[in-house]
Amino acid sequence: MSPDGKRHFWRDLRVQLPFLAWLIVLWMLLWGQFTLLAFVSGLVVAVFVTRVFRLPTVELSGRVNVFYAALFVVQFLWALLRGAITVAIQVFDFRRQPGTAIIAVPLRYADDLVMTHVAVVSSLVPGSLVVEADRDRRVLYMHVIGVNSMDDVEKQRRVVLRWEQRVVRALGDPAQYRALKADERAAAAAGRPGATTKGGAR
C-alpha cells in the first residue's frame, strides 16, 4: 500500500470509528444483550453495513462533552426503565384503552447527525416510535401511546425536544451548542423554564 493510501485508510478509519461504535451499541441495544458475542456480531454487521452500503461521509461535530455524555447515558437508561413500567401499567389497565396518536415534532437545533440520534433514542424508549423523518424540514413524526388530550401531545413533544437538547449538549457542534445556550439564557431572562423551540413548545 502506498503512503497516500495508508494515510487515506487511517483517515477514513478515524472518521468512521465513532459511527462504528454507535452502530455496535445500537445492535446490542436492539438485541438486549451486552455480551462478547453481541459485540463481535455487532462489529461484523457495522463493518458490513459501512463498507457495502456506503453513504456520503457524515460530518461529525468534533465536540464531545464527557460530563453531558455520561449524564445522557444515565438519563437514557432511566427513561428505558420508566418507559417499560409505564407501558406495562397501560397494557394491564383493563379499565381503559391507552390513547394513541401520531404527532409531528419540529426539531430546533438538529442537523442530520443530531436528528438521527434523537430519532434512535426516541424509538428505543418504550411507548414511542419514529415512523417518518422529514429531513428537509427537520421534523420527526412519532407514534406514541398514552395520549388522551392535547396536553398529552404537547408533553410528548417536550420529551422529544428535551432529548434533542441533551444530544446537543453532549455532542452537538459548537454552533448548535451556542444556539441552545442563547435560547436558555433568553428563556431565563423572560422567566420561562427551558429553551424555546419551534412551534411554541418548550
PDB file of C-alpha atoms in Angstrom:
ATOM      1  CA  MET A   1       0.000   0.000   0.000  1.00  0.00           C
ATOM      2  CA  SER A   2       1.344   3.422  -0.946  1.00  0.00           C
ATOM      3  CA  PRO A   3       1.928   6.119   1.725  1.00  0.00           C
ATOM      4  CA  ASP A   4      -1.021   8.108   0.348  1.00  0.00           C
ATOM      5  CA  GLY A   5      -3.214   5.006   0.513  1.00  0.00           C
ATOM      6  CA  LYS A   6      -2.175   4.367   4.100  1.00  0.00           C
ATOM      7  CA  ARG A   7      -2.956   7.928   5.118  1.00  0.00           C
ATOM      8  CA  HIS A   8      -6.331   7.704   3.379  1.00  0.00           C
ATOM      9  CA  PHE A   9      -7.090   4.406   5.151  1.00  0.00           C
ATOM     10  CA  TRP A  10      -6.263   5.719   8.628  1.00  0.00           C
ATOM     11  CA  ARG A  11      -8.145   8.960   7.993  1.00  0.00           C
ATOM     12  CA  ASP A  12     -11.271   7.025   6.946  1.00  0.00           C
ATOM     13  CA  LEU A  13     -10.927   4.757   9.965  1.00  0.00           C
ATOM     14  CA  ARG A  14     -10.636   7.742  12.318  1.00  0.00           C
ATOM     15  CA  VAL A  15     -13.714   9.372  10.810  1.00  0.00           C
ATOM     16  CA  GLN A  16     -15.779   6.167  10.798  1.00  0.00           C
ATOM     17  CA  LEU A  17     -14.750   4.887  14.242  1.00  0.00           C
ATOM     18  CA  PRO A  18     -17.365   6.832  16.269  1.00  0.00           C
ATOM     19  CA  PHE A  19     -20.043   5.774  13.762  1.00  0.00           C
ATOM     20  CA  LEU A  20     -18.957   2.118  14.012  1.00  0.00           C
ATOM     21  CA  ALA A  21     -19.025   2.308  17.807  1.00  0.00           C
ATOM     22  CA  TRP A  22     -22.547   3.751  17.748  1.00  0.00           C
ATOM     23  CA  LEU A  23     -23.739   1.026  15.365  1.00  0.00           C
ATOM     24  CA  ILE A  24     -22.325  -1.642  17.690  1.00  0.00           C
ATOM     25  CA  VAL A  25     -24.062  -0.083  20.716  1.00  0.00           C
ATOM     26  CA  LEU A  26     -27.310   0.174  18.759  1.00  0.00           C
ATOM     27  CA  TRP A  27     -27.011  -3.501  17.717  1.00  0.00           C
ATOM     28  CA  MET A  28     -26.508  -4.582  21.336  1.00  0.00           C
ATOM     29  CA  LEU A  29     -29.442  -2.455  22.500  1.00  0.00           C
ATOM     30  CA  LEU A  30     -31.717  -3.896  19.821  1.00  0.00           C
ATOM     31  CA  TRP A  31     -30.854  -7.444  20.897  1.00  0.00           C
ATOM     32  CA  GLY A  32     -30.884  -6.548  24.585  1.00  0.00           C
ATOM     33  CA  GLN A  33     -27.554  -8.311  25.122  1.00  0.00           C
ATOM     34  CA  PHE A  34     -24.258  -6.841  26.304  1.00  0.00           C
ATOM     35  CA  THR A  35     -22.060  -9.876  25.714  1.00  0.00           C
ATOM     36  CA  LEU A  36     -18.871 -10.597  23.810  1.00  0.00           C
ATOM     37  CA  LEU A  37     -20.875 -12.431  21.134  1.00  0.00           C
ATOM     38  CA  ALA A  38     -23.234  -9.454  20.719  1.00  0.00           C
ATOM     39  CA  PHE A  39     -20.227  -7.122  20.444  1.00  0.00           C
ATOM     40  CA  VAL A  40     -18.457  -9.255  17.834  1.00  0.00           C
ATOM     41  CA  SER A  41     -21.616  -9.785  15.768  1.00  0.00           C
ATOM     42  CA  GLY A  42     -22.377  -6.053  16.008  1.00  0.00           C
ATOM     43  CA  LEU A  43     -18.870  -5.250  14.814  1.00  0.00           C
ATOM     44  CA  VAL A  44     -19.273  -7.577  11.827  1.00  0.00           C
ATOM     45  CA  VAL A  45     -22.645  -6.047  10.922  1.00  0.00           C
ATOM     46  CA  ALA A  46     -21.313  -2.488  11.369  1.00  0.00           C
ATOM     47  CA  VAL A  47     -18.323  -3.128   9.110  1.00  0.00           C
ATOM     48  CA  PHE A  48     -20.531  -4.854   6.532  1.00  0.00           C
ATOM     49  CA  VAL A  49     -23.062  -2.007   6.500  1.00  0.00           C
ATOM     50  CA  THR A  50     -20.465   0.750   6.266  1.00  0.00           C
ATOM     51  CA  ARG A  51     -18.400  -0.962   3.565  1.00  0.00           C
ATOM     52  CA  VAL A  52     -21.131  -2.487   1.360  1.00  0.00           C
ATOM     53  CA  PHE A  53     -23.870   0.161   1.709  1.00  0.00           C
ATOM     54  CA  ARG A  54     -21.603   3.175   1.559  1.00  0.00           C
ATOM     55  CA  LEU A  55     -23.253   6.521   2.239  1.00  0.00           C
ATOM     56  CA  PRO A  56     -21.899  10.057   1.979  1.00  0.00           C
ATOM     57  CA  THR A  57     -19.477  10.808   4.806  1.00  0.00           C
ATOM     58  CA  VAL A  58     -21.226  12.136   7.888  1.00  0.00           C
ATOM     59  CA  GLU A  59     -19.604  15.269   9.217  1.00  0.00           C
ATOM     60  CA  LEU A  60     -19.014  14.786  12.923  1.00  0.00           C
ATOM     61  CA  SER A  61     -19.154  17.783  15.215  1.00  0.00           C
ATOM     62  CA  GLY A  62     -15.661  17.225  16.597  1.00  0.00           C
ATOM     63  CA  ARG A  63     -17.023  18.062  20.055  1.00  0.00           C
ATOM     64  CA  VAL A  64     -17.881  15.655  22.876  1.00  0.00           C
ATOM     65  CA  ASN A  65     -18.693  16.848  26.383  1.00  0.00           C
ATOM     66  CA  VAL A  66     -17.832  13.918  28.648  1.00  0.00           C
ATOM     67  CA  PHE A  67     -19.999  15.110  31.541  1.00  0.00           C
ATOM     68  CA  TYR A  68     -23.103  15.654  29.433  1.00  0.00           C
ATOM     69  CA  ALA A  69     -22.456  12.406  27.536  1.00  0.00           C
ATOM     70  CA  ALA A  70     -22.328  10.433  30.810  1.00  0.00           C
ATOM     71  CA  LEU A  71     -25.420  12.259  32.050  1.00  0.00           C
ATOM     72  CA  PHE A  72     -27.155  11.432  28.766  1.00  0.00           C
ATOM     73  CA  VAL A  73     -26.451   7.708  29.237  1.00  0.00           C
ATOM     74  CA  VAL A  74     -27.878   7.774  32.770  1.00  0.00           C
ATOM     75  CA  GLN A  75     -30.979   9.679  31.634  1.00  0.00           C
ATOM     76  CA  PHE A  76     -31.458   7.272  28.730  1.00  0.00           C
ATOM     77  CA  LEU A  77     -31.248   4.182  30.964  1.00  0.00           C
ATOM     78  CA  TRP A  78     -33.711   5.757  33.406  1.00  0.00           C
ATOM     79  CA  ALA A  79     -36.066   6.583  30.513  1.00  0.00           C
ATOM     80  CA  LEU A  80     -35.892   2.949  29.339  1.00  0.00           C
ATOM     81  CA  LEU A  81     -36.878   1.693  32.780  1.00  0.00           C
ATOM     82  CA  ARG A  82     -39.609   4.270  33.310  1.00  0.00           C
ATOM     83  CA  GLY A  83     -40.992   3.740  29.796  1.00  0.00           C
ATOM     84  CA  ALA A  84     -41.141  -0.034  30.260  1.00  0.00           C
ATOM     85  CA  ILE A  85     -43.002   0.331  33.559  1.00  0.00           C
ATOM     86  CA  THR A  86     -45.401   2.900  32.103  1.00  0.00           C
ATOM     87  CA  VAL A  87     -46.229   0.729  29.084  1.00  0.00           C
ATOM     88  CA  ALA A  88     -46.733  -2.320  31.317  1.00  0.00           C
ATOM     89  CA  ILE A  89     -49.180  -0.397  33.510  1.00  0.00           C
ATOM     90  CA  GLN A  90     -51.085   0.822  30.447  1.00  0.00           C
ATOM     91  CA  VAL A  91     -51.308  -2.700  28.998  1.00  0.00           C
ATOM     92  CA  PHE A  92     -52.632  -4.257  32.192  1.00  0.00           C
ATOM     93  CA  ASP A  93     -55.072  -1.445  32.987  1.00  0.00           C
ATOM     94  CA  PHE A  94     -58.251  -3.100  31.666  1.00  0.00           C
ATOM     95  CA  ARG A  95     -60.446  -0.187  32.719  1.00  0.00           C
ATOM     96  CA  ARG A  96     -59.458   1.899  29.710  1.00  0.00           C
ATOM     97  CA  GLN A  97     -57.503   1.668  26.495  1.00  0.00           C
ATOM     98  CA  PRO A  98     -54.391   3.848  26.281  1.00  0.00           C
ATOM     99  CA  GLY A  99     -54.862   6.544  23.685  1.00  0.00           C
ATOM    100  CA  THR A 100     -52.522   6.629  20.710  1.00  0.00           C
ATOM    101  CA  ALA A 101     -51.524   9.351  18.287  1.00  0.00           C
ATOM    102  CA  ILE A 102     -49.072  10.254  15.561  1.00  0.00           C
ATOM    103  CA  ILE A 103     -47.508  13.592  16.367  1.00  0.00           C
ATOM    104  CA  ALA A 104     -45.123  15.875  14.481  1.00  0.00           C
ATOM    105  CA  VAL A 105     -42.130  17.187  16.402  1.00  0.00           C
ATOM    106  CA  PRO A 106     -40.214  20.039  14.707  1.00  0.00           C
ATOM    107  CA  LEU A 107     -36.639  19.983  15.941  1.00  0.00           C
ATOM    108  CA  ARG A 108     -34.836  23.210  16.731  1.00  0.00           C
ATOM    109  CA  TYR A 109     -31.098  22.574  16.553  1.00  0.00           C
ATOM    110  CA  ALA A 110     -30.741  19.313  14.646  1.00  0.00           C
ATOM    111  CA  ASP A 111     -28.547  18.539  11.682  1.00  0.00           C
ATOM    112  CA  ASP A 112     -28.516  15.059  10.132  1.00  0.00           C
ATOM    113  CA  LEU A 113     -26.405  13.566  12.912  1.00  0.00           C
ATOM    114  CA  VAL A 114     -28.339  15.042  15.831  1.00  0.00           C
ATOM    115  CA  MET A 115     -31.658  14.236  14.159  1.00  0.00           C
ATOM    116  CA  THR A 116     -30.581  10.609  13.780  1.00  0.00           C
ATOM    117  CA  HIS A 117     -29.563  10.366  17.433  1.00  0.00           C
ATOM    118  CA  VAL A 118     -32.847  11.876  18.587  1.00  0.00           C
ATOM    119  CA  ALA A 119     -34.852   9.527  16.353  1.00  0.00           C
ATOM    120  CA  VAL A 120     -32.988   6.436  17.573  1.00  0.00           C
ATOM    121  CA  VAL A 121     -33.262   7.365  21.247  1.00  0.00           C
ATOM    122  CA  SER A 122     -36.959   8.247  20.930  1.00  0.00           C
ATOM    123  CA  SER A 123     -37.660   4.929  19.210  1.00  0.00           C
ATOM    124  CA  LEU A 124     -35.751   2.868  21.772  1.00  0.00           C
ATOM    125  CA  VAL A 125     -37.684   4.287  24.726  1.00  0.00           C
ATOM    126  CA  PRO A 126     -40.827   2.138  25.172  1.00  0.00           C
ATOM    127  CA  GLY A 127     -44.070   3.885  24.263  1.00  0.00           C
ATOM    128  CA  SER A 128     -42.854   5.865  21.256  1.00  0.00           C
ATOM    129  CA  LEU A 129     -41.647   5.052  17.763  1.00  0.00           C
ATOM    130  CA  VAL A 130     -40.463   7.285  14.925  1.00  0.00           C
ATOM    131  CA  VAL A 131     -42.487   6.374  11.831  1.00  0.00           C
ATOM    132  CA  GLU A 132     -41.133   9.040   9.480  1.00  0.00           C
ATOM    133  CA  ALA A 133     -38.442  11.697   9.413  1.00  0.00           C
ATOM    134  CA  ASP A 134     -38.661  14.794   7.233  1.00  0.00           C
ATOM    135  CA  ARG A 135     -35.003  15.598   6.705  1.00  0.00           C
ATOM    136  CA  ASP A 136     -35.571  18.876   4.851  1.00  0.00           C
ATOM    137  CA  ARG A 137     -37.869  20.407   7.471  1.00  0.00           C
ATOM    138  CA  ARG A 138     -36.213  18.656  10.458  1.00  0.00           C
ATOM    139  CA  VAL A 139     -39.500  17.133  11.612  1.00  0.00           C
ATOM    140  CA  LEU A 140     -39.930  13.751  13.284  1.00  0.00           C
ATOM    141  CA  TYR A 141     -43.297  12.007  13.056  1.00  0.00           C
ATOM    142  CA  MET A 142     -43.836   9.706  16.010  1.00  0.00           C
ATOM    143  CA  HIS A 143     -46.395   7.123  17.056  1.00  0.00           C
ATOM    144  CA  VAL A 144     -46.923   7.366  20.801  1.00  0.00           C
ATOM    145  CA  ILE A 145     -49.217   5.681  23.292  1.00  0.00           C
ATOM    146  CA  GLY A 146     -50.764   7.083  26.428  1.00  0.00           C
ATOM    147  CA  VAL A 147     -52.129  10.170  24.666  1.00  0.00           C
ATOM    148  CA  ASN A 148     -55.653  11.252  25.606  1.00  0.00           C
ATOM    149  CA  SER A 149     -55.609  15.026  25.192  1.00  0.00           C
ATOM    150  CA  MET A 150     -53.756  17.884  23.540  1.00  0.00           C
ATOM    151  CA  ASP A 151     -51.881  18.389  26.797  1.00  0.00           C
ATOM    152  CA  ASP A 152     -50.533  14.855  26.439  1.00  0.00           C
ATOM    153  CA  VAL A 153     -49.497  15.628  22.854  1.00  0.00           C
ATOM    154  CA  GLU A 154     -47.569  18.715  23.966  1.00  0.00           C
ATOM    155  CA  LYS A 155     -45.997  16.731  26.792  1.00  0.00           C
ATOM    156  CA  GLN A 156     -44.738  14.139  24.299  1.00  0.00           C
ATOM    157  CA  ARG A 157     -43.318  16.892  22.085  1.00  0.00           C
ATOM    158  CA  ARG A 158     -41.466  18.385  25.041  1.00  0.00           C
ATOM    159  CA  VAL A 159     -39.997  14.980  25.869  1.00  0.00           C
ATOM    160  CA  VAL A 160     -38.531  14.653  22.358  1.00  0.00           C
ATOM    161  CA  LEU A 161     -37.253  18.236  22.382  1.00  0.00           C
ATOM    162  CA  ARG A 162     -35.518  17.582  25.693  1.00  0.00           C
ATOM    163  CA  TRP A 163     -33.743  14.628  24.083  1.00  0.00           C
ATOM    164  CA  GLU A 164     -32.619  16.926  21.289  1.00  0.00           C
ATOM    165  CA  GLN A 165     -31.209  19.383  23.818  1.00  0.00           C
ATOM    166  CA  ARG A 166     -29.402  16.586  25.673  1.00  0.00           C
ATOM    167  CA  VAL A 167     -27.842  15.316  22.449  1.00  0.00           C
ATOM    168  CA  VAL A 168     -26.695  18.833  21.520  1.00  0.00           C
ATOM    169  CA  ARG A 169     -25.155  19.329  24.972  1.00  0.00           C
ATOM    170  CA  ALA A 170     -23.319  16.006  24.726  1.00  0.00           C
ATOM    171  CA  LEU A 171     -22.032  16.063  21.139  1.00  0.00           C
ATOM    172  CA  GLY A 172     -23.581  18.875  19.116  1.00  0.00           C
ATOM    173  CA  ASP A 173     -21.269  21.124  17.177  1.00  0.00           C
ATOM    174  CA  PRO A 174     -20.200  24.437  18.745  1.00  0.00           C
ATOM    175  CA  ALA A 175     -22.756  26.463  16.752  1.00  0.00           C
ATOM    176  CA  GLN A 176     -25.619  24.227  17.899  1.00  0.00           C
ATOM    177  CA  TYR A 177     -24.432  24.387  21.497  1.00  0.00           C
ATOM    178  CA  ARG A 178     -24.159  28.187  21.384  1.00  0.00           C
ATOM    179  CA  ALA A 179     -27.682  28.437  19.932  1.00  0.00           C
ATOM    180  CA  LEU A 180     -29.030  26.221  22.708  1.00  0.00           C
ATOM    181  CA  LYS A 181     -27.302  28.250  25.431  1.00  0.00           C
ATOM    182  CA  ALA A 182     -28.537  31.507  23.896  1.00  0.00           C
ATOM    183  CA  ASP A 183     -32.129  30.233  23.914  1.00  0.00           C
ATOM    184  CA  GLU A 184     -31.751  29.068  27.511  1.00  0.00           C
ATOM    185  CA  ARG A 185     -30.452  32.482  28.565  1.00  0.00           C
ATOM    186  CA  ALA A 186     -33.285  34.219  26.706  1.00  0.00           C
ATOM    187  CA  ALA A 187     -35.846  31.922  28.324  1.00  0.00           C
ATOM    188  CA  ALA A 188     -34.345  32.501  31.774  1.00  0.00           C
ATOM    189  CA  ALA A 189     -34.396  36.257  31.239  1.00  0.00           C
ATOM    190  CA  ALA A 190     -38.037  36.064  30.232  1.00  0.00           C
ATOM    191  CA  GLY A 191     -38.831  33.990  33.291  1.00  0.00           C
ATOM    192  CA  ARG A 192     -39.691  30.816  31.363  1.00  0.00           C
ATOM    193  CA  PRO A 193     -38.150  27.413  32.187  1.00  0.00           C
ATOM    194  CA  GLY A 194     -36.305  25.592  29.398  1.00  0.00           C
ATOM    195  CA  ALA A 195     -35.164  26.663  25.973  1.00  0.00           C
ATOM    196  CA  THR A 196     -37.607  27.968  23.414  1.00  0.00           C
ATOM    197  CA  THR A 197     -38.295  25.833  20.356  1.00  0.00           C
ATOM    198  CA  LYS A 198     -40.197  25.940  17.126  1.00  0.00           C
ATOM    199  CA  GLY A 199     -43.945  25.727  17.325  1.00  0.00           C
ATOM    200  CA  GLY A 200     -44.043  27.302  20.773  1.00  0.00           C
ATOM    201  CA  ALA A 201     -43.158  24.029  22.539  1.00  0.00           C
ATOM    202  CA  ARG A 202     -40.663  24.198  25.399  1.00  0.00           C
TER     203      ARG A 202
END
